Coordinates of C-alpha atoms and ligand atoms in Angstrom, one line a residue:
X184 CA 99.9 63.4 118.5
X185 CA 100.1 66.8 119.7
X186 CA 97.3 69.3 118.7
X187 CA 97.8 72.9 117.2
X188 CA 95.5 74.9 118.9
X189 CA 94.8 78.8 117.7
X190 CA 93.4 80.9 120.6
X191 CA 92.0 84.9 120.4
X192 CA 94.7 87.4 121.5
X193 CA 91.7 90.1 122.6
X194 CA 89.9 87.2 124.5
X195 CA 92.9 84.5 125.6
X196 CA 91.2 82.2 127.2
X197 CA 88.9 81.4 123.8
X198 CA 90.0 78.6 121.7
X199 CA 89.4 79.3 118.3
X200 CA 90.6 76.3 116.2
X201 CA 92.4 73.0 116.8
X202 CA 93.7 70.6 115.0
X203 CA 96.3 67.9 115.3
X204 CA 100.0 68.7 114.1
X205 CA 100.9 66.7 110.7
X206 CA 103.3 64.0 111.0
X207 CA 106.5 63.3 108.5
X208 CA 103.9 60.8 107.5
X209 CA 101.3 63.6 106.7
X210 CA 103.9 65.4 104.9
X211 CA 105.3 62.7 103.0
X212 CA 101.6 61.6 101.5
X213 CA 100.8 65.2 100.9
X214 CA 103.8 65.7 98.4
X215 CA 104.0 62.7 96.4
X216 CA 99.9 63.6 96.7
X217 CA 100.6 66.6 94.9
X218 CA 103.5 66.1 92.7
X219 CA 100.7 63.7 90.9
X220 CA 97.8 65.8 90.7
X221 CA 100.7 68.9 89.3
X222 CA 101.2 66.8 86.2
X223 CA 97.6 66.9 85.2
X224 CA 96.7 70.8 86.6
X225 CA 99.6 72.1 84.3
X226 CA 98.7 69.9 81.1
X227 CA 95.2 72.1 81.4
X228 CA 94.8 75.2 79.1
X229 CA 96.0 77.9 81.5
X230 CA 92.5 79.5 80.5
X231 CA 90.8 76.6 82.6
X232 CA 93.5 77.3 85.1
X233 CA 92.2 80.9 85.4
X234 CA 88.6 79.8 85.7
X235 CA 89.3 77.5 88.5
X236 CA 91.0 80.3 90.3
X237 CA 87.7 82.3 89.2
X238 CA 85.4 80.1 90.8
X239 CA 87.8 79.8 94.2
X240 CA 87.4 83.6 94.2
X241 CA 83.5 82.9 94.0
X242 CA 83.1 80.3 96.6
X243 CA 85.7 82.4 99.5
X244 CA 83.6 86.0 98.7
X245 CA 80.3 83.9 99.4
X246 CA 81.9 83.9 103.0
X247 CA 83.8 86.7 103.1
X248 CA 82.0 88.6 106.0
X249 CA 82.2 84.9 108.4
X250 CA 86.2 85.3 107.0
X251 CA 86.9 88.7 108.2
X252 CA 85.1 87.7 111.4
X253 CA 87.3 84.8 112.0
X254 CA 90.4 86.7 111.0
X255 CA 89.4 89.3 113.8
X256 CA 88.9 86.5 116.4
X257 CA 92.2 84.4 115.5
X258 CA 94.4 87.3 115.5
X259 CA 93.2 90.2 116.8
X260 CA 93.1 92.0 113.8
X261 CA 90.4 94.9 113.5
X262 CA 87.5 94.3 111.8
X263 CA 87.9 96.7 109.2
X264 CA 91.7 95.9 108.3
X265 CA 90.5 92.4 108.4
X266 CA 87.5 93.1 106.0
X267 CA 90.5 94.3 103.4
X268 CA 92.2 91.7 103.8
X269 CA 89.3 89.2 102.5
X270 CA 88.3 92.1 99.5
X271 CA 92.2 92.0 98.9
X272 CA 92.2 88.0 98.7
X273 CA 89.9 87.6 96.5
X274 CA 91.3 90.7 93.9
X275 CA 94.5 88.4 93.9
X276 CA 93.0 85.4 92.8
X277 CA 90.6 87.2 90.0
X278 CA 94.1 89.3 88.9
X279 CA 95.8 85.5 88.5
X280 CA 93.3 84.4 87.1
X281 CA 93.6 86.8 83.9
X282 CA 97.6 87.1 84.4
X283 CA 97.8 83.6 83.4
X284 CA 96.5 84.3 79.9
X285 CA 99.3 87.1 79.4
X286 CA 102.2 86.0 76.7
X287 CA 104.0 83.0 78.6
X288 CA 107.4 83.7 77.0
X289 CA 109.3 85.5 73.7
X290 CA 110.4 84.3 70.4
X291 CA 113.2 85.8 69.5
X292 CA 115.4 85.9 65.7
X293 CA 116.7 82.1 65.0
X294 CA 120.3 81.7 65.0
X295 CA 120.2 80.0 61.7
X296 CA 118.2 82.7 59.8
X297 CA 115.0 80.7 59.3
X298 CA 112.9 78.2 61.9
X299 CA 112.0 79.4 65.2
X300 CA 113.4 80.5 68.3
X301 CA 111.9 81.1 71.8
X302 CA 111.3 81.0 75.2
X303 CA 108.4 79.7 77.6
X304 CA 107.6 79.2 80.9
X305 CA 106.6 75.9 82.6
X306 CA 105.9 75.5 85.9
X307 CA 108.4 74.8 88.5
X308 CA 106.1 71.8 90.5
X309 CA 105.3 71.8 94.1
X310 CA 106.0 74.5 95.8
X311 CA 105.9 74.8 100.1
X312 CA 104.6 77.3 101.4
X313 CA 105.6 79.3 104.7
X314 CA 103.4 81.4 105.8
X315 CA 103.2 83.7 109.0
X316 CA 100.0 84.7 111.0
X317 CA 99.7 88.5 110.4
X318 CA 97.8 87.9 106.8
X319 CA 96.1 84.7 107.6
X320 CA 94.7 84.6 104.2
X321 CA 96.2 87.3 101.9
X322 CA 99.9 86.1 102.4
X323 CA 98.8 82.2 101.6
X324 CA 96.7 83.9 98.7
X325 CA 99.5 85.5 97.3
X326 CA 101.3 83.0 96.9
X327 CA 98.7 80.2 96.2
X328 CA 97.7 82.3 93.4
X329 CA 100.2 82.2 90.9
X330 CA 101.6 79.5 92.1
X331 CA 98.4 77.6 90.7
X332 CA 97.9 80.1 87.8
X333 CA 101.3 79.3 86.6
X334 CA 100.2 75.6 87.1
X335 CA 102.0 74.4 90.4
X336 CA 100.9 72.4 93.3
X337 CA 101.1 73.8 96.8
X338 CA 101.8 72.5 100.2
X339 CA 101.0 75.7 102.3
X340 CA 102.3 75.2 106.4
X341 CA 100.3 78.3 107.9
X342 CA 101.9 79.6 111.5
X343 CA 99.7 78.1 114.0
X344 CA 98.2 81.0 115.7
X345 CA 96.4 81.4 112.5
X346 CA 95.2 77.7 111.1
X347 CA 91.7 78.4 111.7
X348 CA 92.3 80.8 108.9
X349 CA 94.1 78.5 107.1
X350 CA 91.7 75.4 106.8
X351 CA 88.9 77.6 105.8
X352 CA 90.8 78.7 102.9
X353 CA 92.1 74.7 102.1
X354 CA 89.0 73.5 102.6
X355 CA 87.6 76.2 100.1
X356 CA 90.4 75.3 97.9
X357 CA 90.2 71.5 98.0
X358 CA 86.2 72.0 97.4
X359 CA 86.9 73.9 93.8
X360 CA 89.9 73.1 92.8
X361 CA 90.7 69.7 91.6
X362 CA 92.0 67.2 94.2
X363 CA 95.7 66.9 95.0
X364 CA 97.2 70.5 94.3
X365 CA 96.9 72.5 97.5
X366 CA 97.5 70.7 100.7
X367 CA 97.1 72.0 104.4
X368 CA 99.8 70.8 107.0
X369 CA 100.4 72.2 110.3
X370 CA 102.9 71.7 112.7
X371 CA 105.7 74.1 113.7
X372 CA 109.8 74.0 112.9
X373 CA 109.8 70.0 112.1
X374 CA 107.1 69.9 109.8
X375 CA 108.0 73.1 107.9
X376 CA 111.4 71.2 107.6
X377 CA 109.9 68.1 106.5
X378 CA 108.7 70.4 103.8
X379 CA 111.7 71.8 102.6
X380 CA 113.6 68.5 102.8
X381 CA 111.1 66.4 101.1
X382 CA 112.2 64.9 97.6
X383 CA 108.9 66.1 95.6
X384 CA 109.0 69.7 96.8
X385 CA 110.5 71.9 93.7
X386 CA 110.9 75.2 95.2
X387 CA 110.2 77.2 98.7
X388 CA 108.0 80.1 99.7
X389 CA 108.3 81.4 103.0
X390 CA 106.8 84.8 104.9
X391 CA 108.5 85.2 108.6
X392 CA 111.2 86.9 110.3
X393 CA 114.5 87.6 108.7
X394 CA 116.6 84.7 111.2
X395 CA 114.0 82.1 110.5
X396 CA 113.8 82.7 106.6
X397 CA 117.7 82.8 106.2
X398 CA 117.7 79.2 107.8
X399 CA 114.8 78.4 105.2
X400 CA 117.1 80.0 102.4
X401 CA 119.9 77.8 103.7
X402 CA 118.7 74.2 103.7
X403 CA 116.7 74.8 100.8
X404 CA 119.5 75.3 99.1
X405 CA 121.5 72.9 100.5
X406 CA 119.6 70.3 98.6
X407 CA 119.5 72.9 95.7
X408 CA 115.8 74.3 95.5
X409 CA 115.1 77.5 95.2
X410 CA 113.6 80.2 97.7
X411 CA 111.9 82.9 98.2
X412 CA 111.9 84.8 101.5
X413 CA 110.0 88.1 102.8
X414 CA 111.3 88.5 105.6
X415 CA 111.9 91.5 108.0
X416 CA 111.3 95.4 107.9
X417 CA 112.7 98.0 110.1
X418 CA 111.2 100.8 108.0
X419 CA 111.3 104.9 107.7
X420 CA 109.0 107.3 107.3
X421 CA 111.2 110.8 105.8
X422 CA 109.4 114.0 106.7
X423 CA 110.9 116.5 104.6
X424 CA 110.1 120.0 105.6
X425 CA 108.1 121.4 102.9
X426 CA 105.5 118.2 103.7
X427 CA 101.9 118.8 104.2
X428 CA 102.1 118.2 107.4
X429 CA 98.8 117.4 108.5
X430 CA 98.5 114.5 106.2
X431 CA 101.8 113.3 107.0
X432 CA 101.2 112.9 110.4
X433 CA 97.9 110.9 110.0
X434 CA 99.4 108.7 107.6
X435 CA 102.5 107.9 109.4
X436 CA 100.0 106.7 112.6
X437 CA 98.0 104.9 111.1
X438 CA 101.4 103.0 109.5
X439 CA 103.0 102.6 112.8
X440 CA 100.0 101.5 114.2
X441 CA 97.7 99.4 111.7
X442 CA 97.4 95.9 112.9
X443 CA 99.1 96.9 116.3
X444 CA 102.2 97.2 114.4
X445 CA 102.5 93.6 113.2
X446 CA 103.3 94.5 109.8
X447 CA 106.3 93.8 108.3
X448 CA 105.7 97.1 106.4
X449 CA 104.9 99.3 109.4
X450 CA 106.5 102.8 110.2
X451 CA 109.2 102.0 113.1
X452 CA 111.1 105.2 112.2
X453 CA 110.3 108.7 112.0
X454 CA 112.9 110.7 110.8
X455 CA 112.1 114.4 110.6
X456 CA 114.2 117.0 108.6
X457 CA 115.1 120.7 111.0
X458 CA 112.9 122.8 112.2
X459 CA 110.3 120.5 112.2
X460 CA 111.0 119.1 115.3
X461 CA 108.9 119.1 118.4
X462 CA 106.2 120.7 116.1
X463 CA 105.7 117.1 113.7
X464 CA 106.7 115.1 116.7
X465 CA 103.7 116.9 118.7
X466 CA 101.0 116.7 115.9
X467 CA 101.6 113.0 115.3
X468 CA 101.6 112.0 119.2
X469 CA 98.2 113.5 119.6
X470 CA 97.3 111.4 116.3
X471 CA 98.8 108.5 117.9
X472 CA 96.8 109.3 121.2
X473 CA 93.7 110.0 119.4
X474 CA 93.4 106.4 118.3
X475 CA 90.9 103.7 120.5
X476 CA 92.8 100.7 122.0
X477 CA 90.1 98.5 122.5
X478 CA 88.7 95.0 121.2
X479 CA 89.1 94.5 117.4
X480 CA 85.6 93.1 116.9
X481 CA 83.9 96.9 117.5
X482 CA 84.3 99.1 114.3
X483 CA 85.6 102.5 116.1
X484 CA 88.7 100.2 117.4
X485 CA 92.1 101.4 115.6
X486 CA 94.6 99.9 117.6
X487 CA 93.8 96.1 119.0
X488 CA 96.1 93.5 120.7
X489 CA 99.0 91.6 119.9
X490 CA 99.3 88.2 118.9
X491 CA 100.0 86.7 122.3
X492 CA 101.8 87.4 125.8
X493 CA 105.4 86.8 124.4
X494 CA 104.6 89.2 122.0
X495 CA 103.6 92.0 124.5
X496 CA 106.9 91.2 126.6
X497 CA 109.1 91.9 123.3
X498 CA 107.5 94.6 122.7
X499 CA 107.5 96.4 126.1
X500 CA 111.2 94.7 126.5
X501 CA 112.4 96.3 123.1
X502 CA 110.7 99.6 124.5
X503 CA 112.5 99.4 128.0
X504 CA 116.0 98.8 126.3
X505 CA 115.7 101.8 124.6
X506 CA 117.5 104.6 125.6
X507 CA 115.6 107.3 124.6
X508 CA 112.6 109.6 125.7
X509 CA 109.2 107.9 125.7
X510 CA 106.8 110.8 124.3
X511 CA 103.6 109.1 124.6
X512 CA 102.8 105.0 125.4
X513 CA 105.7 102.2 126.5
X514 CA 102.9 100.6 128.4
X515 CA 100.4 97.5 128.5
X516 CA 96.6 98.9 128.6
X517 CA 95.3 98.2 131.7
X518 CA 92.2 97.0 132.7
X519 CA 91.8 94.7 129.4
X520 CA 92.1 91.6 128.7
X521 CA 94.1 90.7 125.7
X522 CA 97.7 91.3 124.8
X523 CA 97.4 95.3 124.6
X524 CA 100.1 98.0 124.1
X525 CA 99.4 101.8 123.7
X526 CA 100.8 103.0 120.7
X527 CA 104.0 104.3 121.7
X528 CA 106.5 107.0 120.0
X529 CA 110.3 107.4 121.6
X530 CA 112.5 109.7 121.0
X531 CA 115.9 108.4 120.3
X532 CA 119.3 110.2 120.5
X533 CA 121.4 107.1 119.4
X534 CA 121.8 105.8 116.1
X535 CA 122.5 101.9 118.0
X536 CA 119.6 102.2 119.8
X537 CA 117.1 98.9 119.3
X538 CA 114.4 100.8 118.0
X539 CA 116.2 101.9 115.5
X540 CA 118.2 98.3 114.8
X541 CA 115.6 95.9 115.5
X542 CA 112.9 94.9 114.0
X543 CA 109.8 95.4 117.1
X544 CA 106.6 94.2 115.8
X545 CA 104.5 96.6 117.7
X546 CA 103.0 99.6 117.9
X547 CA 105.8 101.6 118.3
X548 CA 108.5 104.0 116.7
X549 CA 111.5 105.9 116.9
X550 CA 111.7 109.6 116.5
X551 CA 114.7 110.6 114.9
X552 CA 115.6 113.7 113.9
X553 CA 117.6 115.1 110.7
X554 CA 119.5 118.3 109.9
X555 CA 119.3 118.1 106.3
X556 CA 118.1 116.1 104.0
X557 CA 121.5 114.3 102.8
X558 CA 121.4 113.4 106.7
X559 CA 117.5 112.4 106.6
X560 CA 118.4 110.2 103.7
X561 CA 121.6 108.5 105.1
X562 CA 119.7 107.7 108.4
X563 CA 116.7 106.3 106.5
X564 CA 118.9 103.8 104.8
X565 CA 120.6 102.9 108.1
X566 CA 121.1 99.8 109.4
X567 CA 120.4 96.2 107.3
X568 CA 116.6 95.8 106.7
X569 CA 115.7 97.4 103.5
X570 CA 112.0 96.7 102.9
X571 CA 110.0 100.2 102.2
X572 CA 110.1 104.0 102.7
X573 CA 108.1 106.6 102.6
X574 CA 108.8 109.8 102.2
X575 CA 106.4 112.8 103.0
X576 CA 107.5 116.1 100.5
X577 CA 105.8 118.7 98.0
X578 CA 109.5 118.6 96.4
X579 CA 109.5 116.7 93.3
X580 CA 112.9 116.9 93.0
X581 CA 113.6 115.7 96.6
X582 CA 110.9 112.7 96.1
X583 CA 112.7 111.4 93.0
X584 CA 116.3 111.5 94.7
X585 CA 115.3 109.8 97.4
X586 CA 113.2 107.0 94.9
X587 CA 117.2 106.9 93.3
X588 CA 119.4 106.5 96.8
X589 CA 117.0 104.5 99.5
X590 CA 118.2 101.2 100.0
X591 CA 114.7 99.6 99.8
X592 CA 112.8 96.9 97.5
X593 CA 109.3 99.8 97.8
X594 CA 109.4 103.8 98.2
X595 CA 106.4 105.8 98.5
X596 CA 105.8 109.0 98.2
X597 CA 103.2 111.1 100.4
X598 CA 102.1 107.6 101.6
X599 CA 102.2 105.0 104.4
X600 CA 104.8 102.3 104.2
X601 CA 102.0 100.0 104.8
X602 CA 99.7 98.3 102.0
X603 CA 100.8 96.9 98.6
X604 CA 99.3 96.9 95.4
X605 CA 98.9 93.6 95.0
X606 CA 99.4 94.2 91.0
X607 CA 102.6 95.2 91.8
X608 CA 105.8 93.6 92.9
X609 CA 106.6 93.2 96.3
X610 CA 109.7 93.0 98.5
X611 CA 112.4 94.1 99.9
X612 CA 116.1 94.2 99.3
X613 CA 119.1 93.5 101.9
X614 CA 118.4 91.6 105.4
X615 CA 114.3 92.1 104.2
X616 CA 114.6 89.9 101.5
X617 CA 115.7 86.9 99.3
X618 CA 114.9 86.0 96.0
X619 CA 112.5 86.8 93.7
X620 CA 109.7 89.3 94.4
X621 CA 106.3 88.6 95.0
X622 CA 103.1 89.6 93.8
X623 CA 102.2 91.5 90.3
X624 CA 103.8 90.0 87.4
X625 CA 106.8 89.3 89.3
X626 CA 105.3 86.4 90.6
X627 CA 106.2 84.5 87.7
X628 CA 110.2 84.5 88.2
X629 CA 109.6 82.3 91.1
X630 CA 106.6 80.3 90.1
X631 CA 107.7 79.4 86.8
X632 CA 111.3 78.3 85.2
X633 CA 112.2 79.7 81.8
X634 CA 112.6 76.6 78.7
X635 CA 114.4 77.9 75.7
X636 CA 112.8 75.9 72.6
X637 CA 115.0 75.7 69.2
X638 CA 112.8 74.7 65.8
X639 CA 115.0 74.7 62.7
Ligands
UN1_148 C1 100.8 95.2 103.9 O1 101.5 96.1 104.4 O2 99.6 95.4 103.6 O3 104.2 90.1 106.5 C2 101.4 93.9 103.5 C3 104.0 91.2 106.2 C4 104.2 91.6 104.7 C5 102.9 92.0 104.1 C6 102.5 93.4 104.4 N1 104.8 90.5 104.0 O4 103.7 92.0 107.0

């Protein structure tokens, strides 16, 4: 049996967690497992539901700060971003667990005049769960969460660069909640495919890349279960001229660069309405050199590694393709170990060019430059990804047109392209997503499925 073995991208030679890949075997028990113990969690008032979900919250903040340590080491993510991802967590579960309480349905006038008519929701059963490594715990949360609230079973398959994550928050899970409705397998392609194929499993939840969710979307459906997939970003910050421009730039480094990049909601376009220019372009690259590259454990750090060497190649590879003017990084960070990039900002002259196309997954992003707004809108929404926006302007007017025509699933005004409210929905629209939305009450379209009760 081959092991799954997590190591620390600042520190690569540091094995962080290890455990052996599930077999079909695993897989197998772990459903049928769970489609028992989902019969009994759903019969339970969703009030008791809420309280379990309560007391989860309790037991994972009484180790939050040994959480956002371990999310640091596993992935190199900084220890403050990883400190808000833990606070974040545990919002999520104490929002579900008071969402579930919230009318579960309508009545509506009876056909005949007299009795009743309405709707409910019921759960949907067990769910699998795909989840990547760049939100070790918030992304399984988020979906965990109302999945459970809404009175499913889970099988969660974390990426394996982040199952030390992962098994601390199953093992929290499995402690509190009653046995059978979230189960931890690990593996890579054939297990999360075991998943999706297996008889007992009701509906799919997957986190990833755009490629690797559309295969997802694909044999789910081929066996006629439903999915939802958040998936890529290639996303655009506007800056309109009339911008305070000062904040703008800030804001915009910090979203190109939180997390190294490895957001699926990071800034990889900058797209900058005439005259601005070389004036925005010059104020955000000293931002962007302002910022220490550096391990991810030490609090002043705001840019750490990436994930792993393959990572850095793509990266640097994406970066060499392009054909435009590096303005400040394109390169590893010497002298450190660890998967390191400077935070890099290209000017490009070409609307083809892969750093405006593809999706990077680094710190980087395009400069691109806009005559007018019309133009600064119809380059925001090119090409297929459709995730988020952000658009920096004092114009009202201009900030609500550009809510109306971008092409996205999230627009933000005067802010970064990064973070969610997690009371909100989230996702994207074209090659970003597919399906339902997640998060906020939106949640429930794909956790539960709508009955329509008749009483005459
Ligand atoms: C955030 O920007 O805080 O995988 C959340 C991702 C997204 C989540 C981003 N699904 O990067």
């Amino acid at each position: 049996m081959t092991d799954i073995v997590s190591r620390n991208p600042a520190h690569p030679l540091v094995e962080i967690a290890r455990r052996p890949a599930s077999s079909a075997k695993d897989v197998d028990e772990a459903a049928r497992h769970a489609a028992d113990a989902q019969r009994a969690w759903a019969r339970l008032p969703a009030g008791e539901r809420g309280q379990a979900l309560m007391a989860f919250a309790d037991r994972l903040s009484r180790e939050a700060d040994s959480l956002a340590a371990l999310i640091c080491e596993e992935v190199g993510k900084p220890i403050g971003e990883a400190r808000a991802e833990v606070t974040r967590s545990l919002d999520i579960l104490r929002y579900y667990a008071g969402v579930v309480l919230l009318p579960d349905g309508e009545t509506l006038p009876a056909g005949t005049g007299r009795g009743w008519l309405m709707s409910r929701r019921y759960p949907v059963g067990v769910i699998g769960m795909i989840t990547p490594w760049n939100f070790p715990l918030a992304i399984p949360t988020w979906k965990v969460a109302p999945a459970l609230a809404y009175g499913n079973a889970v099988l969660l398959k974390p990426a394996s660069p982040a199952i030390g994550v992962a098994q601390r928050f199953a093992a929290a899970a499995q402690e509190i909640l009653p046995d059978g409705i979230v189960h931890l397998l690990t593996g890579d392609r054939d297990v999360a495919e075991a998943i999706i194929d297996h008889p007992s499993v009701s509906a799919v939840s997957f986190t990833g890349s755009t490629a690797v969710g559309r295969s997802v979307a694909s044999r789910a459906g081929a066996r006629g279960v439903a999915t939802q997939c958040e998936m890529g970003g290639q996303n655009a910050s506007v800056v309109l001229r009339d911008c305070d421009l000062e904040h703008a730039a800030s804001t915009i480094a910090a979203a190109i660069t939180g997390y190294a990049g490895q957001k699926c909601t990071a800034t990889s376009r900058v797209i900058i309405e005439d005259p601005l220019g070389d004036a925005f372009v010059d104020l955000l690259a000293d931002r962007l050199q302002a910022l220490k590259v550096g391990d991810p454990a030490l609090p002043g750090t705001g840019v750490g590694p990436l994930i792993d060497a393959t990572a850095r190649e793509s990266v640097l590879a994406a970066v060499a393709r392009s054909s435009g003017r590096t303005i400040t990084g394109g390169t590893a960070v010497d002298g450190l170990e660890g998967f390191y990039v400077h935070p890099t900002l290209v000017d490009v002259r070409s609307s083809r060019d892969v750093l405006v196309e593809q999706e990077v997954f680094g710190p980087v992003a395009a400069v691109v430059r806009a005559r007018s707004r019309e133009e600064a809108l119809a380059l925001a929404n090119h090409g297929s990804y459709g995730l988020v926006a952000s658009v920096f302007t004092a114009d009202l007017e201009a900030a609500m047109t550009f809510c109306d025509e971008l092409q996205v699933g999230m627009v933000k005004i005067n802010s970064a392209t990064t973070g969610a409210d997690f009371h909100a929905p989230f996702g994207g629209s074209r090659a970003s997503a597919f399906g339902p939305h997640e998060q906020g009450l939106a949640a429930r379209e794909f956790f539960t499925q709508t009955r329509t009760l008749t009483f005459t």
